Structures are given as C-alpha cells and as structure tokens.
C-alpha cells in the first residue's frame, strides 16, 4: 500500500517556463496570476522557489524553446498577440537567483543539444551545479528544428538523426564532467603555488561524426559533476535515448493500460542498455486544478474555460504539428491531412467528435477547446485535495510511475493552491516528505538515495 513506507513515496516536480503564460494559453489574464509581468523579475521566481521549498517539492523545472511559432496563418502574428511562448527569457540566468534564496529545492532546466556546443553546455551546467550546491538537473531536448531555421541556430536535421547526434553529444559532455578532472586534482597548495595538479587534469579527446574536441573541461568538478539527466522523448528513438542516458523521464501517459506498457518498456530498454532500471525515475505530466471544496473547484474550472485563449491554443497546435489550419477550408475532411504524419491526432478527433470523417473545422474546434475539468479528465488532476490525492495514488499504482511533473493552473494561484491544499493532504497520507533529508543534499540523492550523488554511465 502506498504511504506505509518510510520516507516520501512520490516524486513531485513543478513545471514552468520563463514566459508570461506558461502552459495555459490565455491564463495570464487571470486576476490572481502574476506571471504576465512576474516572469521577468527575480522577486517573482524567488517567491515561487521559496514557496515550493516550504512544501518540500523535489524540483522546479523550467521548460524552454528557441524561436517563435509562425505556422498558423503563416505568421508570427497569432503567437505574438496571444503570447504563445513569446516573449521568453533565458531560464538558465534565472536559476542562480532562485537558488541563492533557497537551500534544498532542486532546479532542472531545458538545454538543447541542437543549439549549443557540448563544450559550452558542459561549462554552463558545471557552473549551475556549483552555484546550486549540487541541485541542478538538465532536461535534454533535441528541439523542433523548424523553429531554428528562422533563427540561424541550427541546420535542419531529421528527427532520428538529431537523436544520433545527441547520443554523441552526451558522450562528449559526460566525459568532460566525469573524466577530465580527477578527484583530488584541485590541491590548493599555497606553499608550492599549485592550485591544481596538471597530472590529474586531462584533455578529452574526441573525433566523431558531429563533434571534434581536444580540451580539458574548463570548470573544476562540482558536487554532482554530471547534472541529473532528465529527458522527455516520446518517440521510439526518443525512448531509446532516454533508456541509455536519462535518470528522470517525463512522460505523458494517456491512460493506465497504455501507461503501464510504456513505463515497463522504458525500464526494459534501460536494462537492455546495461543500466539498473531502478536508476530511472518516471514522472507523469499532469495539469492541476485543486481547490478547498467542490464549489471552489467548479469556480476555478469556470475561470479556466472562460480565460483559455482559442487563438493561442490554435497557434500553438499549428506550431507543434507544422500544419496551418487556416490554409484549409472548414469543410475539408481531416483525412486530407493524413499525409502529414498526424495519424494519432486525427484518430483522436475522430473518436472525440464521434464523426467518421471529421472536417478541418471540427479539428480546429477540438484544438481550440480546453479540456473540461472533471476528476477523470485526461492528463488533469482536478478537484478537492482528497480527490486529487486519490487520483495520484491511482496513477502510481496502475502505471508504475514514480511521481508527477505538475502544471498548476493558473500558474501563480495554482502553485499556491498546490502548496496550501494538496501538499498537506499528501503529507498527511505519508506520500510526500515533511522535511528535506539532510543526508540527501544533492538532487541526485533525492531521487536515488544517500551516497548516490554521482552519475552512473551505462
Ligand atoms: C514534460 C515535457 C517537457 C518538455 N519540455 C520541452 C522543452 O522545454 N523544450 C523542448 O523543446 N521540448 C520539450 N519537450 C518535448 C520533448 O523534448 C520531445 O521532443 C517530445 O516529447 C517528442 O518526443 P520525440 O522528440 O521523441 O519525438 C517536452 C516534453 C514533455 C513531455
């Protein structure tokens, strides 16, 4: 039974982004939400970090993209107007301030293998690991390169090949973190004017398909050396990549049966890659609307449905899928889009609409309508603290996930509701820690226990 074990039995991350409307298009308009202007201030992120730390949350995770969605109407107009991930500032620069105001909360941040050289990536994460005292994680993404074309950040590389390149990238950065500076290389001997022992600092030599390197790592070893490696690849190639490298995997399981299969598949793949499957934690992404009672929950749901931006939702979907829904007449059958590799979306619309051959108009309505909150709404935790906690337990027991990547709605108010209402309920049931364990000072130890501060390679 969940909750009877010693210590926390559930891992909880909170997802955000340094933008005016993280995750929920249009919710920046909510009177209780401060993200619209707060996202560009230290004060906002420090107050969020302190609040999460008081609730003993594992980590605050910052998603990030480069570029602006310009598919809908072939224009950046809808994204700019509705603030669909624009404007966006760089989360890497926000973390040190939030870390300085906290002592235990972990931080994870997205950093793309397609946009930054491995040498630079290694130094950025060593810096963050030093400045946070071992509380940093890296969400590895290969990025949607359609966006990158316009920014000049990267060449357009096909999906699976991006993962091949990322495999090589990981080999390089992990060697920089783990192999360049031996333990004890920093001697700090004032008498002999020796800061470090050159015999114990090595160049990493690499000549591969994508990268060439012959240099020592520039930063000295940090508490974890390698940041905790997070990943969210959903494709088969993405899962193989996760199984080989990742320690924490974000998933978006659509149901219990499919979920258990996917979690089992991930752990099998990790074992096949020569890793201990218990060194892979799986977190299910869920939106969260929690309120003190049923009436308040209904009021929160009504706000969500009223303030969600239809234009923003369509612009985001078109950006993700690469299909401009404005380019087709309303009555075009969606089957005409099949060629565009959207099979699962189209099948879902067919089922949801109950029509055999739905039109582009149906698809647009579907995309523009937020899911109606209900205790059993897909990918949403909704209701009173008791209802939400019950549902979380059900997800863990039926799929085998290790915890959640929560997206509170609206972001500012939702985080407060989570901390004030849901966290006490989880703690009361013994599902979440009431204080951080001093014997687990690094983020990796929070996931894998005392003494496991270092990354184990496959
Ligand atoms: C919880 C979660 C967070 C993600 N965060 C980002 C992100 O910050 N930046 C990004 O470019 N992609 C992000 N992604 C997308 C994934 O990296 C990945 O590209 C996507 O799940 C599709 O999988 P595939 O690349 O294997 O096809 C995220 C996905 C999930 C589920």
Tab-separated table of C-alpha atoms and ligand atoms in Angstrom:
chain	number	residue	atom	x	y	z
A	1	UNK	CA	0.000	0.000	0.000
A	2	UNK	CA	1.258	3.448	-0.869
A	3	UNK	CA	2.006	5.710	2.067
A	4	UNK	CA	3.053	2.991	4.520
A	5	UNK	CA	6.738	3.054	3.603
A	6	UNK	CA	9.350	5.156	5.373
A	7	UNK	CA	10.154	8.400	3.601
A	8	UNK	CA	8.478	10.005	0.600
A	9	UNK	CA	6.936	7.626	-1.873
A	10	UNK	CA	6.165	10.153	-4.539
A	11	UNK	CA	8.421	12.465	-6.528
A	12	UNK	CA	6.956	15.841	-7.389
A	13	UNK	CA	8.390	18.347	-9.841
A	14	UNK	CA	6.651	21.551	-10.833
A	15	UNK	CA	6.848	22.643	-14.459
A	16	UNK	CA	7.076	26.272	-15.503
A	17	UNK	CA	8.612	28.435	-18.191
A	18	UNK	CA	10.051	31.967	-18.179
A	19	UNK	CA	7.204	33.372	-20.236
A	20	UNK	CA	4.001	35.330	-19.480
A	21	UNK	CA	1.668	32.341	-19.922
A	22	UNK	CA	3.389	29.056	-19.083
A	23	UNK	CA	1.409	26.089	-20.410
A	24	UNK	CA	-2.059	27.580	-20.304
A	25	UNK	CA	-2.755	29.888	-23.236
A	26	UNK	CA	-4.660	32.952	-22.113
A	27	UNK	CA	-4.332	32.362	-18.369
A	28	UNK	CA	-2.043	35.354	-17.983
A	29	UNK	CA	-5.320	37.297	-17.886
A	30	UNK	CA	-6.436	35.674	-14.644
A	31	UNK	CA	-6.701	38.308	-11.874
A	32	UNK	CA	-4.820	36.048	-9.421
A	33	UNK	CA	-1.936	35.368	-11.764
A	34	UNK	CA	1.265	37.367	-11.722
A	35	UNK	CA	3.258	35.510	-14.370
A	36	UNK	CA	2.471	38.047	-17.116
A	37	UNK	CA	4.925	40.541	-15.652
A	38	UNK	CA	6.498	38.475	-12.863
A	39	UNK	CA	8.272	36.123	-15.254
A	40	UNK	CA	10.909	38.778	-15.945
A	41	UNK	CA	11.698	39.613	-12.319
A	42	UNK	CA	13.931	37.987	-9.712
A	43	UNK	CA	11.338	38.694	-6.999
A	44	UNK	CA	8.727	36.517	-8.694
A	45	UNK	CA	10.965	33.493	-9.160
A	46	UNK	CA	12.454	33.822	-5.683
A	47	UNK	CA	8.994	33.861	-4.108
A	48	UNK	CA	7.928	30.803	-6.155
A	49	UNK	CA	11.110	28.923	-5.241
A	50	UNK	CA	10.698	29.689	-1.537
A	51	UNK	CA	7.069	28.586	-1.613
A	52	UNK	CA	7.961	25.271	-3.275
A	53	UNK	CA	10.813	24.727	-0.846
A	54	UNK	CA	8.488	25.210	2.127
A	55	UNK	CA	6.376	22.425	0.627
A	56	UNK	CA	9.411	20.143	0.183
A	57	UNK	CA	8.872	19.764	-3.581
A	58	UNK	CA	11.719	17.929	-5.367
A	59	UNK	CA	12.463	20.461	-8.075
A	60	UNK	CA	11.243	23.391	-10.132
A	61	UNK	CA	11.603	22.555	-13.807
A	62	UNK	CA	11.950	25.245	-16.469
A	63	UNK	CA	10.900	24.280	-19.990
A	64	UNK	CA	12.340	26.360	-22.824
A	65	UNK	CA	12.222	26.714	-26.590
A	66	UNK	CA	14.103	28.854	-29.069
A	67	UNK	CA	12.197	30.573	-31.841
A	68	UNK	CA	8.610	31.648	-32.436
A	69	UNK	CA	5.733	29.562	-33.777
A	70	UNK	CA	4.730	31.012	-37.141
A	71	UNK	CA	2.680	28.246	-38.763
A	72	UNK	CA	-0.875	29.472	-38.124
A	73	UNK	CA	-1.764	31.912	-40.924
A	74	UNK	CA	1.912	31.570	-41.900
A	75	UNK	CA	2.650	34.382	-39.453
A	76	UNK	CA	4.145	35.171	-36.066
A	77	UNK	CA	1.088	37.408	-35.507
A	78	UNK	CA	-1.154	34.973	-33.560
A	79	UNK	CA	1.737	33.844	-31.320
A	80	UNK	CA	2.788	37.401	-30.529
A	81	UNK	CA	-0.748	38.578	-29.948
A	82	UNK	CA	-1.755	35.746	-27.608
A	83	UNK	CA	1.694	35.309	-26.043
A	84	UNK	CA	2.311	31.748	-27.185
A	85	UNK	CA	5.771	31.174	-25.706
A	86	UNK	CA	6.788	34.678	-26.708
A	87	UNK	CA	8.196	36.794	-25.140
A	88	UNK	CA	10.561	34.335	-23.451
A	89	UNK	CA	13.676	34.969	-21.411
A	90	UNK	CA	16.508	32.549	-20.677
A	91	UNK	CA	15.779	30.357	-17.618
A	92	UNK	CA	19.447	29.460	-17.138
A	93	UNK	CA	20.028	33.020	-15.973
A	94	UNK	CA	17.087	32.953	-13.562
A	95	UNK	CA	18.128	29.841	-11.642
A	96	UNK	CA	21.132	31.253	-9.732
A	97	UNK	CA	18.949	33.907	-8.073
A	98	UNK	CA	16.261	31.393	-7.094
A	99	UNK	CA	18.956	29.002	-5.865
A	100	UNK	CA	20.590	31.696	-3.729
A	101	UNK	CA	17.260	32.226	-1.964
A	102	UNK	CA	16.784	28.504	-1.197
A	103	UNK	CA	18.858	25.663	0.260
A	104	UNK	CA	17.142	22.440	-0.763
A	105	UNK	CA	14.852	22.895	-3.740
A	106	UNK	CA	16.219	21.312	-6.920
A	107	UNK	CA	16.179	23.058	-10.300
A	108	UNK	CA	16.017	21.487	-13.723
A	109	UNK	CA	16.295	23.356	-16.981
A	110	UNK	CA	15.897	22.588	-20.658
A	111	UNK	CA	19.014	22.993	-22.774
A	112	UNK	CA	19.099	21.930	-26.395
A	113	UNK	CA	21.711	19.629	-27.881
A	114	UNK	CA	20.972	21.237	-31.240
A	115	UNK	CA	21.664	24.855	-30.354
A	116	UNK	CA	24.689	24.856	-28.046
A	117	UNK	CA	28.134	23.321	-28.456
A	118	UNK	CA	28.839	20.460	-25.998
A	119	UNK	CA	31.822	22.298	-24.533
A	120	UNK	CA	29.631	25.296	-23.683
A	121	UNK	CA	26.862	23.076	-22.312
A	122	UNK	CA	29.307	21.309	-20.000
A	123	UNK	CA	30.545	24.586	-18.588
A	124	UNK	CA	27.051	26.045	-18.100
A	125	UNK	CA	25.879	23.015	-16.109
A	126	UNK	CA	29.066	22.814	-14.044
A	127	UNK	CA	28.521	26.467	-13.173
A	128	UNK	CA	24.905	25.814	-12.193
A	129	UNK	CA	25.867	22.740	-10.190
A	130	UNK	CA	28.485	24.755	-8.274
A	131	UNK	CA	26.176	27.702	-7.665
A	132	UNK	CA	23.276	25.498	-6.513
A	133	UNK	CA	25.499	23.205	-4.478
A	134	UNK	CA	24.525	20.117	-6.424
A	135	UNK	CA	20.853	20.846	-7.002
A	136	UNK	CA	20.761	21.029	-10.796
A	137	UNK	CA	19.192	18.854	-13.481
A	138	UNK	CA	19.331	19.128	-17.287
A	139	UNK	CA	16.275	18.399	-19.434
A	140	UNK	CA	17.909	17.185	-22.627
A	141	UNK	CA	15.990	18.151	-25.764
A	142	UNK	CA	16.941	17.819	-29.392
A	143	UNK	CA	14.435	20.587	-30.291
A	144	UNK	CA	11.998	21.135	-33.101
A	145	UNK	CA	14.284	22.467	-35.776
A	146	UNK	CA	11.533	24.020	-37.874
A	147	UNK	CA	11.765	26.915	-35.440
A	148	UNK	CA	15.530	27.011	-35.652
A	149	UNK	CA	15.597	27.579	-39.405
A	150	UNK	CA	14.492	31.156	-38.918
A	151	UNK	CA	16.924	31.886	-36.095
A	152	UNK	CA	20.075	30.564	-37.721
A	153	UNK	CA	20.755	28.495	-34.619
A	154	UNK	CA	20.967	25.116	-36.288
A	155	UNK	CA	20.834	23.255	-39.553
A	156	UNK	CA	17.662	21.260	-40.197
A	157	UNK	CA	18.486	17.690	-39.174
A	158	UNK	CA	15.875	14.898	-39.458
A	159	UNK	CA	14.237	13.727	-36.209
A	160	UNK	CA	16.042	10.419	-35.599
A	161	UNK	CA	19.372	11.775	-36.739
A	162	UNK	CA	19.037	14.536	-34.118
A	163	UNK	CA	18.975	11.778	-31.509
A	164	UNK	CA	22.056	10.109	-33.081
A	165	UNK	CA	23.800	13.444	-32.791
A	166	UNK	CA	22.538	13.839	-29.214
A	167	UNK	CA	23.989	10.400	-28.314
A	168	UNK	CA	27.400	11.620	-29.398
A	169	UNK	CA	26.801	14.943	-27.639
A	170	UNK	CA	26.088	13.110	-24.377
A	171	UNK	CA	29.231	11.027	-24.692
A	172	UNK	CA	31.266	14.219	-25.014
A	173	UNK	CA	29.687	16.229	-22.192
A	174	UNK	CA	29.662	13.325	-19.746
A	175	UNK	CA	33.354	12.724	-20.435
A	176	UNK	CA	34.048	16.416	-19.805
A	177	UNK	CA	32.224	16.224	-16.481
A	178	UNK	CA	33.439	12.826	-15.335
A	179	UNK	CA	36.866	12.174	-16.876
A	180	UNK	CA	38.679	15.456	-17.318
A	181	UNK	CA	39.401	16.364	-13.710
A	182	UNK	CA	40.318	13.512	-11.380
A	183	UNK	CA	39.100	13.590	-7.795
A	184	UNK	CA	41.754	15.439	-5.809
A	185	UNK	CA	43.063	17.376	-8.838
A	186	UNK	CA	42.400	20.638	-7.016
A	187	UNK	CA	45.188	20.709	-4.412
A	188	UNK	CA	45.078	24.371	-3.301
A	189	UNK	CA	48.714	24.233	-2.137
A	190	UNK	CA	49.698	27.819	-1.357
A	191	UNK	CA	53.309	26.924	-0.500
A	192	UNK	CA	54.105	25.465	-3.918
A	193	UNK	CA	51.885	27.888	-5.829
A	194	UNK	CA	49.814	24.937	-7.034
A	195	UNK	CA	46.113	25.488	-7.384
A	196	UNK	CA	45.619	22.226	-9.259
A	197	UNK	CA	47.782	19.248	-10.203
A	198	UNK	CA	48.278	19.195	-14.008
A	199	UNK	CA	48.957	15.447	-13.897
A	200	UNK	CA	45.361	14.962	-12.788
A	201	UNK	CA	43.657	17.209	-15.336
A	202	UNK	CA	43.162	15.621	-18.756
A	203	UNK	CA	42.093	16.696	-22.187
A	204	UNK	CA	39.017	14.972	-23.526
A	205	UNK	CA	39.969	13.749	-26.993
A	206	UNK	CA	37.057	13.184	-29.309
A	207	UNK	CA	36.773	12.956	-33.086
A	208	UNK	CA	33.296	11.791	-34.050
A	209	UNK	CA	30.736	12.279	-36.762
A	210	UNK	CA	29.421	15.522	-35.326
A	211	UNK	CA	31.937	16.845	-32.834
A	212	UNK	CA	35.685	17.222	-32.530
A	213	UNK	CA	37.309	18.130	-29.263
A	214	UNK	CA	40.725	18.126	-27.665
A	215	UNK	CA	40.427	20.098	-24.467
A	216	UNK	CA	40.146	19.715	-20.729
A	217	UNK	CA	36.883	20.709	-19.080
A	218	UNK	CA	37.133	24.315	-18.063
A	219	UNK	CA	35.310	24.020	-14.740
A	220	UNK	CA	36.586	22.085	-11.763
A	221	UNK	CA	34.350	19.205	-10.546
A	222	UNK	CA	31.062	20.288	-8.993
A	223	UNK	CA	29.125	18.362	-6.317
A	224	UNK	CA	27.272	16.119	-8.774
A	225	UNK	CA	29.730	16.554	-11.676
A	226	UNK	CA	27.090	15.466	-14.210
A	227	UNK	CA	23.728	17.210	-13.644
A	228	UNK	CA	20.736	14.923	-13.091
A	229	UNK	CA	19.755	13.967	-16.641
A	230	UNK	CA	16.080	14.486	-17.485
A	231	UNK	CA	14.507	13.651	-20.824
A	232	UNK	CA	11.049	13.627	-22.419
A	233	UNK	CA	11.357	11.863	-25.752
A	234	UNK	CA	8.081	10.212	-26.698
A	235	UNK	CA	9.048	8.524	-29.985
A	236	UNK	CA	10.642	5.100	-30.095
A	237	UNK	CA	14.007	6.715	-30.882
A	238	UNK	CA	13.470	9.190	-28.037
A	239	UNK	CA	12.768	6.354	-25.610
A	240	UNK	CA	15.924	4.502	-26.626
A	241	UNK	CA	17.846	7.686	-25.987
A	242	UNK	CA	16.188	8.049	-22.551
A	243	UNK	CA	16.898	4.423	-21.700
A	244	UNK	CA	20.560	4.895	-22.499
A	245	UNK	CA	21.184	8.232	-20.738
A	246	UNK	CA	18.300	9.626	-18.695
A	247	UNK	CA	17.759	9.351	-14.966
A	248	UNK	CA	14.380	11.093	-14.824
A	249	UNK	CA	11.951	10.703	-17.717
A	250	UNK	CA	8.916	12.911	-18.277
A	251	UNK	CA	6.032	11.044	-19.813
A	252	UNK	CA	2.557	11.995	-20.940
A	253	UNK	CA	0.658	8.748	-20.460
A	254	UNK	CA	-2.845	8.923	-21.874
A	255	UNK	CA	-4.284	6.090	-19.781
A	256	UNK	CA	-3.474	3.379	-17.265
A	257	UNK	CA	-3.036	0.392	-19.574
A	258	UNK	CA	-1.022	2.181	-22.245
A	259	UNK	CA	0.835	3.889	-19.393
A	260	UNK	CA	1.931	0.692	-17.715
A	261	UNK	CA	3.119	-0.684	-21.060
A	262	UNK	CA	5.179	2.431	-21.736
A	263	UNK	CA	6.728	2.559	-18.255
A	264	UNK	CA	7.587	-1.153	-18.474
A	265	UNK	CA	9.039	-0.624	-21.949
A	266	UNK	CA	11.259	2.212	-20.683
A	267	UNK	CA	12.611	0.091	-17.847
A	268	UNK	CA	13.234	-2.870	-20.194
A	269	UNK	CA	15.089	-0.627	-22.597
A	270	UNK	CA	17.242	0.699	-19.727
A	271	UNK	CA	18.094	-2.858	-18.650
A	272	UNK	CA	18.896	-3.771	-22.263
A	273	UNK	CA	21.251	-0.784	-22.381
A	274	UNK	CA	23.101	-2.280	-19.408
A	275	UNK	CA	21.615	0.032	-16.797
A	276	UNK	CA	19.967	-0.650	-13.463
A	277	UNK	CA	16.278	0.082	-14.251
A	278	UNK	CA	15.772	1.412	-10.725
A	279	UNK	CA	18.087	4.278	-11.701
A	280	UNK	CA	15.342	5.556	-13.988
A	281	UNK	CA	12.521	7.576	-12.426
A	282	UNK	CA	9.414	8.179	-14.481
A	283	UNK	CA	7.257	11.255	-13.893
A	284	UNK	CA	3.797	11.693	-15.371
A	285	UNK	CA	2.911	15.215	-16.564
A	286	UNK	CA	-0.443	16.429	-15.240
A	287	UNK	CA	-2.240	19.771	-15.169
A	288	UNK	CA	-3.521	20.572	-11.703
A	289	UNK	CA	-6.611	22.451	-10.552
A	290	UNK	CA	-7.164	21.903	-6.850
A	291	UNK	CA	-9.496	23.822	-4.526
A	292	UNK	CA	-10.773	23.580	-0.970
A	293	UNK	CA	-14.196	22.182	-1.904
A	294	UNK	CA	-16.342	21.220	-4.863
A	295	UNK	CA	-17.826	24.685	-5.293
A	296	UNK	CA	-14.429	26.395	-5.352
A	297	UNK	CA	-13.140	23.771	-7.774
A	298	UNK	CA	-16.039	24.464	-10.129
A	299	UNK	CA	-15.276	28.196	-9.930
A	300	UNK	CA	-11.609	27.530	-10.813
A	301	UNK	CA	-12.691	25.328	-13.710
A	302	UNK	CA	-15.063	28.025	-14.969
A	303	UNK	CA	-12.209	30.590	-14.905
A	304	UNK	CA	-10.038	28.187	-16.850
A	305	UNK	CA	-12.650	27.568	-19.535
A	306	UNK	CA	-13.512	31.280	-19.804
A	307	UNK	CA	-9.952	32.588	-19.994
A	308	UNK	CA	-8.322	29.949	-22.211
A	309	UNK	CA	-7.306	31.615	-25.455
A	310	UNK	CA	-8.742	29.915	-28.544
A	311	UNK	CA	-6.389	31.798	-30.840
A	312	UNK	CA	-3.433	30.921	-28.633
A	313	UNK	CA	-4.363	27.237	-28.481
A	314	UNK	CA	-4.691	27.012	-32.265
A	315	UNK	CA	-1.421	28.894	-32.863
A	316	UNK	CA	0.403	26.530	-30.502
A	317	UNK	CA	-1.054	23.377	-32.016
A	318	UNK	CA	-0.227	24.541	-35.551
A	319	UNK	CA	3.323	25.316	-34.409
A	320	UNK	CA	3.722	21.847	-32.873
A	321	UNK	CA	2.216	19.931	-35.756
A	322	UNK	CA	3.523	22.096	-38.598
A	323	UNK	CA	0.021	22.212	-40.123
A	324	UNK	CA	-1.552	25.592	-40.842
A	325	UNK	CA	-5.224	25.030	-40.089
A	326	UNK	CA	-6.003	28.416	-41.644
A	327	UNK	CA	-4.808	27.127	-45.008
A	328	UNK	CA	-7.723	24.702	-45.426
A	329	UNK	CA	-11.420	25.341	-45.965
A	330	UNK	CA	-13.550	24.488	-42.900
A	331	UNK	CA	-15.244	21.603	-44.692
A	332	UNK	CA	-12.031	19.893	-45.849
A	333	UNK	CA	-12.071	16.339	-44.481
A	334	UNK	CA	-9.230	15.826	-41.984
A	335	UNK	CA	-8.355	12.696	-43.908
A	336	UNK	CA	-6.794	15.128	-46.396
A	337	UNK	CA	-4.166	15.888	-43.721
A	338	UNK	CA	-3.216	12.259	-43.217
A	339	UNK	CA	-0.151	12.592	-45.341
A	340	UNK	CA	1.247	14.964	-42.742
A	341	UNK	CA	2.017	12.316	-40.159
A	342	UNK	CA	-0.816	13.297	-37.846
A	343	UNK	CA	-2.433	9.889	-37.614
A	344	UNK	CA	-2.798	9.772	-33.845
A	345	UNK	CA	-4.268	13.279	-33.621
A	346	UNK	CA	-6.719	12.583	-36.400
A	347	UNK	CA	-7.808	9.289	-34.890
A	348	UNK	CA	-8.318	11.075	-31.583
A	349	UNK	CA	-10.519	13.743	-33.218
A	350	UNK	CA	-12.499	11.037	-34.976
A	351	UNK	CA	-13.177	9.335	-31.656
A	352	UNK	CA	-13.826	12.539	-29.720
A	353	UNK	CA	-16.208	14.001	-32.307
A	354	UNK	CA	-17.959	10.691	-32.932
A	355	UNK	CA	-17.862	11.505	-36.665
A	356	UNK	CA	-16.484	9.139	-39.239
A	357	UNK	CA	-14.851	11.768	-41.358
A	358	UNK	CA	-14.466	14.980	-39.329
A	359	UNK	CA	-13.552	18.211	-41.074
A	360	UNK	CA	-10.777	20.709	-40.547
A	361	UNK	CA	-13.413	22.856	-38.811
A	362	UNK	CA	-14.013	20.018	-36.309
A	363	UNK	CA	-10.283	19.684	-35.767
A	364	UNK	CA	-9.934	23.406	-35.175
A	365	UNK	CA	-12.772	23.396	-32.637
A	366	UNK	CA	-11.206	20.427	-30.919
A	367	UNK	CA	-7.794	22.116	-30.706
A	368	UNK	CA	-9.283	25.423	-29.530
A	369	UNK	CA	-11.413	23.936	-26.752
A	370	UNK	CA	-9.627	23.270	-23.476
A	371	UNK	CA	-10.468	20.005	-21.802
A	372	UNK	CA	-13.387	20.397	-19.407
A	373	UNK	CA	-12.049	19.825	-15.889
A	374	UNK	CA	-13.508	16.772	-14.216
A	375	UNK	CA	-11.955	14.293	-11.755
A	376	UNK	CA	-11.414	11.902	-14.679
A	377	UNK	CA	-10.285	14.357	-17.343
A	378	UNK	CA	-7.316	13.049	-19.291
A	379	UNK	CA	-3.973	14.473	-18.148
A	380	UNK	CA	-5.586	16.638	-15.498
A	381	UNK	CA	-5.789	16.371	-11.737
A	382	UNK	CA	-8.913	18.217	-10.694
A	383	UNK	CA	-10.994	18.533	-7.554
A	384	UNK	CA	-10.572	18.689	-3.802
A	385	UNK	CA	-7.236	17.737	-2.193
A	386	UNK	CA	-8.681	14.342	-1.273
A	387	UNK	CA	-9.897	13.652	-4.802
A	388	UNK	CA	-6.599	14.734	-6.339
A	389	UNK	CA	-4.508	12.695	-3.890
A	390	UNK	CA	-6.669	9.615	-4.577
A	391	UNK	CA	-6.139	10.069	-8.297
A	392	UNK	CA	-2.367	10.453	-7.907
A	393	UNK	CA	-2.210	7.214	-5.944
A	394	UNK	CA	-4.258	5.510	-8.645
A	395	UNK	CA	-1.840	6.673	-11.364
A	396	UNK	CA	1.151	5.376	-9.424
A	397	UNK	CA	-0.420	2.043	-8.562
A	398	UNK	CA	-1.799	1.372	-12.031
A	399	UNK	CA	1.081	2.548	-14.215
A	400	UNK	CA	4.232	2.202	-12.086
A	401	UNK	CA	5.282	5.866	-12.452
A	402	UNK	CA	7.437	7.282	-9.647
A	403	UNK	CA	5.669	10.600	-9.384
A	404	UNK	CA	4.490	13.686	-11.202
A	405	UNK	CA	5.520	16.677	-13.154
A	406	UNK	CA	2.744	19.045	-12.111
A	407	UNK	CA	1.482	22.042	-14.045
A	408	UNK	CA	-0.643	24.091	-11.664
A	409	UNK	CA	-3.333	26.282	-13.255
A	410	UNK	CA	-3.302	29.256	-13.345
A	411	UNK	CA	0.444	29.198	-12.686
A	412	UNK	CA	0.781	31.594	-9.727
A	413	UNK	CA	-2.505	30.935	-7.972
A	414	UNK	CA	-2.322	27.254	-8.862
A	415	UNK	CA	1.054	26.902	-7.184
A	416	UNK	CA	-0.328	28.472	-4.035
A	417	UNK	CA	-3.316	26.109	-4.080
A	418	UNK	CA	-0.977	23.181	-4.595
A	419	UNK	CA	1.216	24.187	-1.640
A	420	UNK	CA	-1.599	25.157	0.719
A	421	UNK	CA	-4.140	22.444	-0.101
A	422	UNK	CA	-2.677	19.453	-1.904
A	423	UNK	CA	0.747	19.172	-0.255
A	424	UNK	CA	-0.668	18.929	3.323
A	425	UNK	CA	-3.024	16.181	2.144
A	426	UNK	CA	-0.159	14.229	0.541
A	427	UNK	CA	1.956	14.710	3.665
A	428	UNK	CA	-0.899	13.627	5.926
A	429	UNK	CA	-1.086	10.370	3.954
A	430	UNK	CA	2.669	9.853	4.143
A	431	UNK	CA	3.045	10.268	0.385
A	432	UNK	CA	5.348	13.278	0.471
A	433	UNK	CA	8.190	14.298	2.771
A	434	UNK	CA	7.534	16.858	5.523
A	435	UNK	CA	11.127	17.979	5.500
A	436	UNK	CA	14.116	17.520	3.242
A	437	UNK	CA	16.564	14.830	4.305
A	438	UNK	CA	19.917	16.356	5.297
A	439	UNK	CA	21.568	13.106	4.211
A	440	UNK	CA	20.420	13.768	0.631
A	441	UNK	CA	21.998	17.141	-0.121
A	442	UNK	CA	22.167	16.783	-3.903
A	443	UNK	CA	19.271	16.489	-6.335
A	444	UNK	CA	20.504	13.078	-7.485
A	445	UNK	CA	20.464	11.755	-3.920
A	446	UNK	CA	16.898	12.984	-3.548
A	447	UNK	CA	15.983	10.605	-6.367
A	448	UNK	CA	18.370	7.726	-5.691
A	449	UNK	CA	19.314	7.960	-2.017
A	450	UNK	CA	22.238	8.973	0.157
A	451	UNK	CA	25.658	8.408	-1.363
A	452	UNK	CA	24.388	8.461	-4.945
A	453	UNK	CA	25.484	11.978	-5.849
A	454	UNK	CA	27.314	10.796	-8.961
A	455	UNK	CA	26.030	9.723	-12.365
A	456	UNK	CA	26.468	6.087	-13.343
A	457	UNK	CA	27.164	5.525	-17.030
A	458	UNK	CA	25.762	2.563	-18.951
B	1	LIG	C1	7.044	17.362	-19.738
B	1	LIG	C2	7.687	17.687	-21.045
B	1	LIG	C3	8.521	18.786	-21.119
B	1	LIG	C4	9.136	19.129	-22.322
B	1	LIG	N1	9.911	20.239	-22.365
B	1	LIG	C5	10.427	20.635	-23.539
B	1	LIG	C6	11.155	21.832	-23.601
B	1	LIG	O1	11.313	22.539	-22.602
B	1	LIG	N2	11.667	22.214	-24.803
B	1	LIG	C7	11.505	21.466	-25.933
B	1	LIG	O2	11.997	21.865	-26.996
B	1	LIG	N3	10.809	20.295	-25.906
B	1	LIG	C8	10.255	19.892	-24.742
B	1	LIG	N4	9.517	18.729	-24.695
B	1	LIG	C9	9.395	17.918	-25.921
B	1	LIG	C10	10.280	16.680	-25.848
B	1	LIG	O3	11.629	17.033	-25.675
B	1	LIG	C11	10.141	15.795	-27.088
B	1	LIG	O4	10.630	16.441	-28.230
B	1	LIG	C12	8.705	15.404	-27.329
B	1	LIG	O5	8.208	14.756	-26.181
B	1	LIG	C13	8.554	14.498	-28.560
B	1	LIG	O6	9.338	13.343	-28.439
B	1	LIG	P1	10.343	12.914	-29.585
B	1	LIG	O7	11.362	14.024	-29.681
B	1	LIG	O8	10.973	11.631	-29.116
B	1	LIG	O9	9.555	12.772	-30.833
B	1	LIG	C14	8.905	18.360	-23.503
B	1	LIG	C15	8.052	17.241	-23.427
B	1	LIG	C16	7.437	16.907	-22.226
B	1	LIG	C17	6.515	15.715	-22.182
